[in-house]
mmCIF file with all atom_site columns, C-alpha atoms in Angstrom:
data_model
loop_
_atom_site.group_PDB
_atom_site.id
_atom_site.type_symbol
_atom_site.label_atom_id
_atom_site.label_alt_id
_atom_site.label_comp_id
_atom_site.label_asym_id
_atom_site.label_entity_id
_atom_site.label_seq_id
_atom_site.pdbx_PDB_ins_code
_atom_site.Cartn_x
_atom_site.Cartn_y
_atom_site.Cartn_z
_atom_site.occupancy
_atom_site.B_iso_or_equiv
_atom_site.pdbx_formal_charge
_atom_site.auth_seq_id
_atom_site.auth_comp_id
_atom_site.auth_asym_id
_atom_site.auth_atom_id
_atom_site.pdbx_PDB_model_num
ATOM 1   C CA . UNK A 1 1   ? 33.138 151.666 3.151   1.00 0.00 ? 20  UNK A CA 1
ATOM 2   C CA . UNK A 1 2   ? 29.792 149.987 2.523   1.00 0.00 ? 21  UNK A CA 1
ATOM 3   C CA . UNK A 1 3   ? 27.052 150.049 5.127   1.00 0.00 ? 22  UNK A CA 1
ATOM 4   C CA . UNK A 1 4   ? 24.418 147.363 4.929   1.00 0.00 ? 23  UNK A CA 1
ATOM 5   C CA . UNK A 1 5   ? 20.973 148.328 6.127   1.00 0.00 ? 24  UNK A CA 1
ATOM 6   C CA . UNK A 1 6   ? 18.934 145.670 7.869   1.00 0.00 ? 25  UNK A CA 1
ATOM 7   C CA . UNK A 1 7   ? 15.167 145.856 7.691   1.00 0.00 ? 26  UNK A CA 1
ATOM 8   C CA . UNK A 1 8   ? 13.380 145.971 11.040  1.00 0.00 ? 27  UNK A CA 1
ATOM 9   C CA . UNK A 1 9   ? 11.727 142.642 10.287  1.00 0.00 ? 28  UNK A CA 1
ATOM 10  C CA . UNK A 1 10  ? 15.150 140.967 10.069  1.00 0.00 ? 29  UNK A CA 1
ATOM 11  C CA . UNK A 1 11  ? 16.060 141.906 13.640  1.00 0.00 ? 30  UNK A CA 1
ATOM 12  C CA . UNK A 1 12  ? 14.812 139.499 16.291  1.00 0.00 ? 31  UNK A CA 1
ATOM 13  C CA . UNK A 1 13  ? 13.859 140.776 19.727  1.00 0.00 ? 32  UNK A CA 1
ATOM 14  C CA . UNK A 1 14  ? 16.357 139.765 22.428  1.00 0.00 ? 33  UNK A CA 1
ATOM 15  C CA . UNK A 1 15  ? 13.939 137.299 24.027  1.00 0.00 ? 34  UNK A CA 1
ATOM 16  C CA . UNK A 1 16  ? 13.399 135.452 20.729  1.00 0.00 ? 35  UNK A CA 1
ATOM 17  C CA . UNK A 1 17  ? 17.072 134.653 20.251  1.00 0.00 ? 36  UNK A CA 1
ATOM 18  C CA . UNK A 1 18  ? 17.957 131.262 21.748  1.00 0.00 ? 37  UNK A CA 1
ATOM 19  C CA . UNK A 1 19  ? 20.618 131.592 24.404  1.00 0.00 ? 38  UNK A CA 1
ATOM 20  C CA . UNK A 1 20  ? 23.479 129.165 24.077  1.00 0.00 ? 39  UNK A CA 1
ATOM 21  C CA . UNK A 1 21  ? 25.890 127.866 26.696  1.00 0.00 ? 40  UNK A CA 1
ATOM 22  C CA . UNK A 1 22  ? 29.362 126.380 26.835  1.00 0.00 ? 41  UNK A CA 1
ATOM 23  C CA . UNK A 1 23  ? 28.030 122.808 26.893  1.00 0.00 ? 42  UNK A CA 1
ATOM 24  C CA . UNK A 1 24  ? 25.596 123.548 24.051  1.00 0.00 ? 43  UNK A CA 1
ATOM 25  C CA . UNK A 1 25  ? 28.358 125.026 21.892  1.00 0.00 ? 44  UNK A CA 1
ATOM 26  C CA . UNK A 1 26  ? 30.855 122.244 22.606  1.00 0.00 ? 45  UNK A CA 1
ATOM 27  C CA . UNK A 1 27  ? 28.355 119.426 22.056  1.00 0.00 ? 46  UNK A CA 1
ATOM 28  C CA . UNK A 1 28  ? 27.310 121.071 18.783  1.00 0.00 ? 47  UNK A CA 1
ATOM 29  C CA . UNK A 1 29  ? 30.966 121.218 17.700  1.00 0.00 ? 48  UNK A CA 1
ATOM 30  C CA . UNK A 1 30  ? 31.603 117.590 18.714  1.00 0.00 ? 49  UNK A CA 1
ATOM 31  C CA . UNK A 1 31  ? 28.539 116.434 16.775  1.00 0.00 ? 50  UNK A CA 1
ATOM 32  C CA . UNK A 1 32  ? 29.643 118.313 13.656  1.00 0.00 ? 51  UNK A CA 1
ATOM 33  C CA . UNK A 1 33  ? 33.104 116.743 13.864  1.00 0.00 ? 52  UNK A CA 1
ATOM 34  C CA . UNK A 1 34  ? 31.681 113.248 14.456  1.00 0.00 ? 53  UNK A CA 1
ATOM 35  C CA . UNK A 1 35  ? 28.779 113.092 11.976  1.00 0.00 ? 54  UNK A CA 1
ATOM 36  C CA . UNK A 1 36  ? 29.575 111.356 8.656   1.00 0.00 ? 55  UNK A CA 1
ATOM 37  C CA . UNK A 1 37  ? 30.274 114.140 6.149   1.00 0.00 ? 56  UNK A CA 1
ATOM 38  C CA . UNK A 1 38  ? 31.126 111.709 3.349   1.00 0.00 ? 57  UNK A CA 1
ATOM 39  C CA . UNK A 1 39  ? 27.471 110.865 2.720   1.00 0.00 ? 58  UNK A CA 1
ATOM 40  C CA . UNK A 1 40  ? 25.764 113.916 4.233   1.00 0.00 ? 59  UNK A CA 1
ATOM 41  C CA . UNK A 1 41  ? 26.108 117.680 4.081   1.00 0.00 ? 60  UNK A CA 1
ATOM 42  C CA . UNK A 1 42  ? 26.132 119.001 7.636   1.00 0.00 ? 61  UNK A CA 1
ATOM 43  C CA . UNK A 1 43  ? 24.821 122.512 8.267   1.00 0.00 ? 62  UNK A CA 1
ATOM 44  C CA . UNK A 1 44  ? 24.564 124.484 11.500  1.00 0.00 ? 63  UNK A CA 1
ATOM 45  C CA . UNK A 1 45  ? 21.934 127.096 12.266  1.00 0.00 ? 64  UNK A CA 1
ATOM 46  C CA . UNK A 1 46  ? 20.533 126.796 8.722   1.00 0.00 ? 65  UNK A CA 1
ATOM 47  C CA . UNK A 1 47  ? 17.263 128.682 8.355   1.00 0.00 ? 66  UNK A CA 1
ATOM 48  C CA . UNK A 1 48  ? 14.397 126.490 7.190   1.00 0.00 ? 67  UNK A CA 1
ATOM 49  C CA . UNK A 1 49  ? 11.721 128.505 5.407   1.00 0.00 ? 68  UNK A CA 1
ATOM 50  C CA . UNK A 1 50  ? 8.328  128.300 7.104   1.00 0.00 ? 69  UNK A CA 1
ATOM 51  C CA . UNK A 1 51  ? 6.786  131.387 5.511   1.00 0.00 ? 70  UNK A CA 1
ATOM 52  C CA . UNK A 1 52  ? 4.421  129.553 3.140   1.00 0.00 ? 71  UNK A CA 1
ATOM 53  C CA . UNK A 1 53  ? 0.764  129.364 4.144   1.00 0.00 ? 72  UNK A CA 1
ATOM 54  C CA . UNK A 1 54  ? 1.017  125.550 4.304   1.00 0.00 ? 73  UNK A CA 1
ATOM 55  C CA . UNK A 1 55  ? 3.946  125.665 6.736   1.00 0.00 ? 74  UNK A CA 1
ATOM 56  C CA . UNK A 1 56  ? 2.348  128.470 8.752   1.00 0.00 ? 75  UNK A CA 1
ATOM 57  C CA . UNK A 1 57  ? -0.672 126.194 9.213   1.00 0.00 ? 76  UNK A CA 1
ATOM 58  C CA . UNK A 1 58  ? 1.659  123.456 10.502  1.00 0.00 ? 77  UNK A CA 1
ATOM 59  C CA . UNK A 1 59  ? 3.277  125.905 12.941  1.00 0.00 ? 78  UNK A CA 1
ATOM 60  C CA . UNK A 1 60  ? -0.117 127.029 14.185  1.00 0.00 ? 79  UNK A CA 1
ATOM 61  C CA . UNK A 1 61  ? -1.328 123.439 14.579  1.00 0.00 ? 80  UNK A CA 1
ATOM 62  C CA . UNK A 1 62  ? 1.644  122.576 16.807  1.00 0.00 ? 81  UNK A CA 1
ATOM 63  C CA . UNK A 1 63  ? 1.792  125.916 18.672  1.00 0.00 ? 82  UNK A CA 1
ATOM 64  C CA . UNK A 1 64  ? 5.226  126.915 17.377  1.00 0.00 ? 83  UNK A CA 1
ATOM 65  C CA . UNK A 1 65  ? 5.798  130.628 16.904  1.00 0.00 ? 84  UNK A CA 1
ATOM 66  C CA . UNK A 1 66  ? 7.914  131.568 13.906  1.00 0.00 ? 85  UNK A CA 1
ATOM 67  C CA . UNK A 1 67  ? 7.140  134.028 11.152  1.00 0.00 ? 86  UNK A CA 1
ATOM 68  C CA . UNK A 1 68  ? 9.618  133.018 8.491   1.00 0.00 ? 87  UNK A CA 1
ATOM 69  C CA . UNK A 1 69  ? 12.121 130.440 9.682   1.00 0.00 ? 88  UNK A CA 1
ATOM 70  C CA . UNK A 1 70  ? 13.094 127.693 12.082  1.00 0.00 ? 89  UNK A CA 1
ATOM 71  C CA . UNK A 1 71  ? 16.768 127.038 12.818  1.00 0.00 ? 90  UNK A CA 1
ATOM 72  C CA . UNK A 1 72  ? 17.749 123.576 13.995  1.00 0.00 ? 91  UNK A CA 1
ATOM 73  C CA . UNK A 1 73  ? 21.104 123.522 15.768  1.00 0.00 ? 92  UNK A CA 1
ATOM 74  C CA . UNK A 1 74  ? 22.330 121.031 13.164  1.00 0.00 ? 93  UNK A CA 1
ATOM 75  C CA . UNK A 1 75  ? 20.717 119.532 10.098  1.00 0.00 ? 94  UNK A CA 1
ATOM 76  C CA . UNK A 1 76  ? 21.838 116.937 7.596   1.00 0.00 ? 95  UNK A CA 1
ATOM 77  C CA . UNK A 1 77  ? 21.051 116.718 3.923   1.00 0.00 ? 96  UNK A CA 1
ATOM 78  C CA . UNK A 1 78  ? 21.983 114.064 1.428   1.00 0.00 ? 97  UNK A CA 1
ATOM 79  C CA . UNK A 1 79  ? 25.401 115.104 0.086   1.00 0.00 ? 98  UNK A CA 1
ATOM 80  C CA . UNK A 1 80  ? 23.940 115.533 -3.414  1.00 0.00 ? 99  UNK A CA 1
ATOM 81  C CA . UNK A 1 81  ? 21.076 117.758 -2.227  1.00 0.00 ? 100 UNK A CA 1
ATOM 82  C CA . UNK A 1 82  ? 23.023 120.577 -0.591  1.00 0.00 ? 101 UNK A CA 1
ATOM 83  C CA . UNK A 1 83  ? 26.435 121.993 -1.385  1.00 0.00 ? 102 UNK A CA 1
ATOM 84  C CA . UNK A 1 84  ? 28.394 125.238 -1.226  1.00 0.00 ? 103 UNK A CA 1
ATOM 85  C CA . UNK A 1 85  ? 26.982 127.879 -3.551  1.00 0.00 ? 104 UNK A CA 1
ATOM 86  C CA . UNK A 1 86  ? 29.868 129.447 -5.466  1.00 0.00 ? 105 UNK A CA 1
ATOM 87  C CA . UNK A 1 87  ? 29.452 133.144 -6.336  1.00 0.00 ? 106 UNK A CA 1
ATOM 88  C CA . UNK A 1 88  ? 32.144 132.744 -9.012  1.00 0.00 ? 107 UNK A CA 1
ATOM 89  C CA . UNK A 1 89  ? 29.775 130.347 -10.777 1.00 0.00 ? 108 UNK A CA 1
ATOM 90  C CA . UNK A 1 90  ? 26.940 132.863 -10.376 1.00 0.00 ? 109 UNK A CA 1
ATOM 91  C CA . UNK A 1 91  ? 25.292 130.765 -7.674  1.00 0.00 ? 110 UNK A CA 1
ATOM 92  C CA . UNK A 1 92  ? 23.480 133.049 -5.255  1.00 0.00 ? 111 UNK A CA 1
ATOM 93  C CA . UNK A 1 93  ? 23.480 132.213 -1.585  1.00 0.00 ? 112 UNK A CA 1
ATOM 94  C CA . UNK A 1 94  ? 20.091 131.374 -0.076  1.00 0.00 ? 113 UNK A CA 1
ATOM 95  C CA . UNK A 1 95  ? 18.929 132.894 3.222   1.00 0.00 ? 114 UNK A CA 1
ATOM 96  C CA . UNK A 1 96  ? 16.139 130.392 3.949   1.00 0.00 ? 115 UNK A CA 1
ATOM 97  C CA . UNK A 1 97  ? 15.883 126.904 2.506   1.00 0.00 ? 116 UNK A CA 1
ATOM 98  C CA . UNK A 1 98  ? 12.519 125.374 1.614   1.00 0.00 ? 117 UNK A CA 1
ATOM 99  C CA . UNK A 1 99  ? 13.789 121.801 1.239   1.00 0.00 ? 118 UNK A CA 1
ATOM 100 C CA . UNK A 1 100 ? 13.481 119.826 4.456   1.00 0.00 ? 119 UNK A CA 1
ATOM 101 C CA . UNK A 1 101 ? 16.645 118.141 5.732   1.00 0.00 ? 120 UNK A CA 1
ATOM 102 C CA . UNK A 1 102 ? 16.876 114.417 6.417   1.00 0.00 ? 121 UNK A CA 1
ATOM 103 C CA . UNK A 1 103 ? 17.813 115.046 10.050  1.00 0.00 ? 122 UNK A CA 1
ATOM 104 C CA . UNK A 1 104 ? 17.291 117.895 12.510  1.00 0.00 ? 123 UNK A CA 1
ATOM 105 C CA . UNK A 1 105 ? 19.284 117.965 15.738  1.00 0.00 ? 124 UNK A CA 1
ATOM 106 C CA . UNK A 1 106 ? 18.220 120.142 18.651  1.00 0.00 ? 125 UNK A CA 1
ATOM 107 C CA . UNK A 1 107 ? 20.587 120.532 21.589  1.00 0.00 ? 126 UNK A CA 1
ATOM 108 C CA . UNK A 1 108 ? 18.942 121.556 24.839  1.00 0.00 ? 127 UNK A CA 1
ATOM 109 C CA . UNK A 1 109 ? 20.044 125.000 25.989  1.00 0.00 ? 128 UNK A CA 1
ATOM 110 C CA . UNK A 1 110 ? 19.320 126.693 29.322  1.00 0.00 ? 129 UNK A CA 1
ATOM 111 C CA . UNK A 1 111 ? 16.581 128.808 27.727  1.00 0.00 ? 130 UNK A CA 1
ATOM 112 C CA . UNK A 1 112 ? 14.641 125.926 26.123  1.00 0.00 ? 131 UNK A CA 1
ATOM 113 C CA . UNK A 1 113 ? 12.096 123.527 27.504  1.00 0.00 ? 132 UNK A CA 1
ATOM 114 C CA . UNK A 1 114 ? 11.821 119.943 26.316  1.00 0.00 ? 133 UNK A CA 1
ATOM 115 C CA . UNK A 1 115 ? 8.221  120.674 25.273  1.00 0.00 ? 134 UNK A CA 1
ATOM 116 C CA . UNK A 1 116 ? 9.406  123.514 23.036  1.00 0.00 ? 135 UNK A CA 1
ATOM 117 C CA . UNK A 1 117 ? 11.819 121.146 21.291  1.00 0.00 ? 136 UNK A CA 1
ATOM 118 C CA . UNK A 1 118 ? 9.186  118.410 20.903  1.00 0.00 ? 137 UNK A CA 1
ATOM 119 C CA . UNK A 1 119 ? 6.824  120.933 19.303  1.00 0.00 ? 138 UNK A CA 1
ATOM 120 C CA . UNK A 1 120 ? 9.566  121.773 16.814  1.00 0.00 ? 139 UNK A CA 1
ATOM 121 C CA . UNK A 1 121 ? 9.964  118.049 16.109  1.00 0.00 ? 140 UNK A CA 1
ATOM 122 C CA . UNK A 1 122 ? 6.263  117.853 15.215  1.00 0.00 ? 141 UNK A CA 1
ATOM 123 C CA . UNK A 1 123 ? 6.793  120.651 12.707  1.00 0.00 ? 142 UNK A CA 1
ATOM 124 C CA . UNK A 1 124 ? 9.984  119.088 11.324  1.00 0.00 ? 143 UNK A CA 1
ATOM 125 C CA . UNK A 1 125 ? 8.262  115.736 10.752  1.00 0.00 ? 144 UNK A CA 1
ATOM 126 C CA . UNK A 1 126 ? 5.287  117.457 9.098   1.00 0.00 ? 145 UNK A CA 1
ATOM 127 C CA . UNK A 1 127 ? 7.782  119.214 6.783   1.00 0.00 ? 146 UNK A CA 1
ATOM 128 C CA . UNK A 1 128 ? 9.232  115.846 5.713   1.00 0.00 ? 147 UNK A CA 1
ATOM 129 C CA . UNK A 1 129 ? 12.231 115.437 8.024   1.00 0.00 ? 148 UNK A CA 1
ATOM 130 C CA . UNK A 1 130 ? 13.058 111.726 8.481   1.00 0.00 ? 149 UNK A CA 1
ATOM 131 C CA . UNK A 1 131 ? 14.754 111.791 11.896  1.00 0.00 ? 150 UNK A CA 1
ATOM 132 C CA . UNK A 1 132 ? 15.074 114.185 14.854  1.00 0.00 ? 151 UNK A CA 1
ATOM 133 C CA . UNK A 1 133 ? 17.641 114.062 17.632  1.00 0.00 ? 152 UNK A CA 1
ATOM 134 C CA . UNK A 1 134 ? 17.076 115.506 21.095  1.00 0.00 ? 153 UNK A CA 1
ATOM 135 C CA . UNK A 1 135 ? 20.479 116.049 22.686  1.00 0.00 ? 154 UNK A CA 1
ATOM 136 C CA . UNK A 1 136 ? 20.761 116.943 26.372  1.00 0.00 ? 155 UNK A CA 1
ATOM 137 C CA . UNK A 1 137 ? 24.310 117.927 27.420  1.00 0.00 ? 156 UNK A CA 1
ATOM 138 C CA . UNK A 1 138 ? 23.415 117.947 31.128  1.00 0.00 ? 157 UNK A CA 1
ATOM 139 C CA . UNK A 1 139 ? 22.107 114.372 31.123  1.00 0.00 ? 158 UNK A CA 1
ATOM 140 C CA . UNK A 1 140 ? 24.598 113.195 28.458  1.00 0.00 ? 159 UNK A CA 1
ATOM 141 C CA . UNK A 1 141 ? 21.593 111.847 26.591  1.00 0.00 ? 160 UNK A CA 1
ATOM 142 C CA . UNK A 1 142 ? 20.735 111.512 22.911  1.00 0.00 ? 161 UNK A CA 1
ATOM 143 C CA . UNK A 1 143 ? 17.148 110.577 22.121  1.00 0.00 ? 162 UNK A CA 1
ATOM 144 C CA . UNK A 1 144 ? 16.489 109.728 18.472  1.00 0.00 ? 163 UNK A CA 1
ATOM 145 C CA . UNK A 1 145 ? 12.991 110.095 17.083  1.00 0.00 ? 164 UNK A CA 1
ATOM 146 C CA . UNK A 1 146 ? 12.070 108.281 13.869  1.00 0.00 ? 165 UNK A CA 1
ATOM 147 C CA . UNK A 1 147 ? 8.542  109.606 14.441  1.00 0.00 ? 166 UNK A CA 1
ATOM 148 C CA . UNK A 1 148 ? 6.817  111.299 17.346  1.00 0.00 ? 167 UNK A CA 1
ATOM 149 C CA . UNK A 1 149 ? 5.569  107.906 18.490  1.00 0.00 ? 168 UNK A CA 1
ATOM 150 C CA . UNK A 1 150 ? 8.903  106.110 18.119  1.00 0.00 ? 169 UNK A CA 1
ATOM 151 C CA . UNK A 1 151 ? 12.099 107.063 19.874  1.00 0.00 ? 170 UNK A CA 1
ATOM 152 C CA . UNK A 1 152 ? 15.143 105.466 21.410  1.00 0.00 ? 171 UNK A CA 1
ATOM 153 C CA . UNK A 1 153 ? 17.377 106.906 24.136  1.00 0.00 ? 172 UNK A CA 1
ATOM 154 C CA . UNK A 1 154 ? 21.145 106.518 24.319  1.00 0.00 ? 173 UNK A CA 1
ATOM 155 C CA . UNK A 1 155 ? 23.137 107.261 27.485  1.00 0.00 ? 174 UNK A CA 1
ATOM 156 C CA . UNK A 1 156 ? 26.181 105.050 26.927  1.00 0.00 ? 175 UNK A CA 1
ATOM 157 C CA . UNK A 1 157 ? 27.990 103.196 24.179  1.00 0.00 ? 176 UNK A CA 1
ATOM 158 C CA . UNK A 1 158 ? 26.985 104.075 20.647  1.00 0.00 ? 177 UNK A CA 1
ATOM 159 C CA . UNK A 1 159 ? 24.216 106.243 19.242  1.00 0.00 ? 178 UNK A CA 1
ATOM 160 C CA . UNK A 1 160 ? 22.447 104.533 16.343  1.00 0.00 ? 179 UNK A CA 1
ATOM 161 C CA . UNK A 1 161 ? 20.003 106.225 14.004  1.00 0.00 ? 180 UNK A CA 1
ATOM 162 C CA . UNK A 1 162 ? 18.319 103.311 12.212  1.00 0.00 ? 181 UNK A CA 1
ATOM 163 C CA . UNK A 1 163 ? 16.549 105.577 9.701   1.00 0.00 ? 182 UNK A CA 1
ATOM 164 C CA . UNK A 1 164 ? 19.761 107.146 8.368   1.00 0.00 ? 183 UNK A CA 1
ATOM 165 C CA . UNK A 1 165 ? 22.160 104.359 9.409   1.00 0.00 ? 184 UNK A CA 1
ATOM 166 C CA . UNK A 1 166 ? 24.335 106.684 11.477  1.00 0.00 ? 185 UNK A CA 1
ATOM 167 C CA . UNK A 1 167 ? 26.543 105.255 14.242  1.00 0.00 ? 186 UNK A CA 1
ATOM 168 C CA . UNK A 1 168 ? 28.329 107.628 16.642  1.00 0.00 ? 187 UNK A CA 1
ATOM 169 C CA . UNK A 1 169 ? 30.231 106.895 19.851  1.00 0.00 ? 188 UNK A CA 1
ATOM 170 C CA . UNK A 1 170 ? 28.503 108.768 22.667  1.00 0.00 ? 189 UNK A CA 1
ATOM 171 C CA . UNK A 1 171 ? 31.842 109.585 24.304  1.00 0.00 ? 190 UNK A CA 1
ATOM 172 C CA . UNK A 1 172 ? 32.780 111.663 21.233  1.00 0.00 ? 191 UNK A CA 1
ATOM 173 C CA . UNK A 1 173 ? 29.606 113.741 21.537  1.00 0.00 ? 192 UNK A CA 1
ATOM 174 C CA . UNK A 1 174 ? 30.043 114.438 25.264  1.00 0.00 ? 193 UNK A CA 1
ATOM 175 C CA . UNK A 1 175 ? 33.829 114.572 25.062  1.00 0.00 ? 194 UNK A CA 1
ATOM 176 C CA . UNK A 1 176 ? 35.679 116.108 28.021  1.00 0.00 ? 195 UNK A CA 1
ATOM 177 C CA . UNK A 1 177 ? 39.281 116.958 27.214  1.00 0.00 ? 196 UNK A CA 1
ATOM 178 C CA . UNK A 1 178 ? 40.368 117.203 30.862  1.00 0.00 ? 197 UNK A CA 1
ATOM 179 C CA . UNK A 1 179 ? 39.499 113.522 31.393  1.00 0.00 ? 198 UNK A CA 1
ATOM 180 C CA . UNK A 1 180 ? 42.425 112.697 29.072  1.00 0.00 ? 199 UNK A CA 1
ATOM 181 C CA . UNK A 1 181 ? 44.858 114.787 31.120  1.00 0.00 ? 200 UNK A CA 1
ATOM 182 C CA . UNK A 1 182 ? 44.489 112.958 34.434  1.00 0.00 ? 201 UNK A CA 1
#
């Protein structure tokens, strides 16, 4: 039996770990199933490296506390920019990625404020992210930011990200199985 030791710095205090919820988890799953994986690589909870002095300055500027990483709920990369790393081909897995994704999606959870998410968006845009989605399961709302000054809200019909040309039916994001069983 092998026991892996974890350095103290790798363990996050309880209060720093984002609390999820049923709606958060289900909306995250529905988004993953609905996003176009033919042109994008979809990753959940991928750690974005913010340990460089340049990125630490960005975090400080926007009052976001993170020592080494930020983890969007979902991020998208161009399909050619991110792929499975195969150990059989001597490709080592990476714990924190420096390359910014094209899209970061943050789903509101009970432990997060909207201001906290918007601060993260400022950091994501400064890192080179092209689009950020604010998803609120309680309001059944998707708000797409192409910049901090430009956003569009979707509460019915189809979500459209004009920067990445992504179209998604809102009813697939906020899907309720029991509504089919009536």
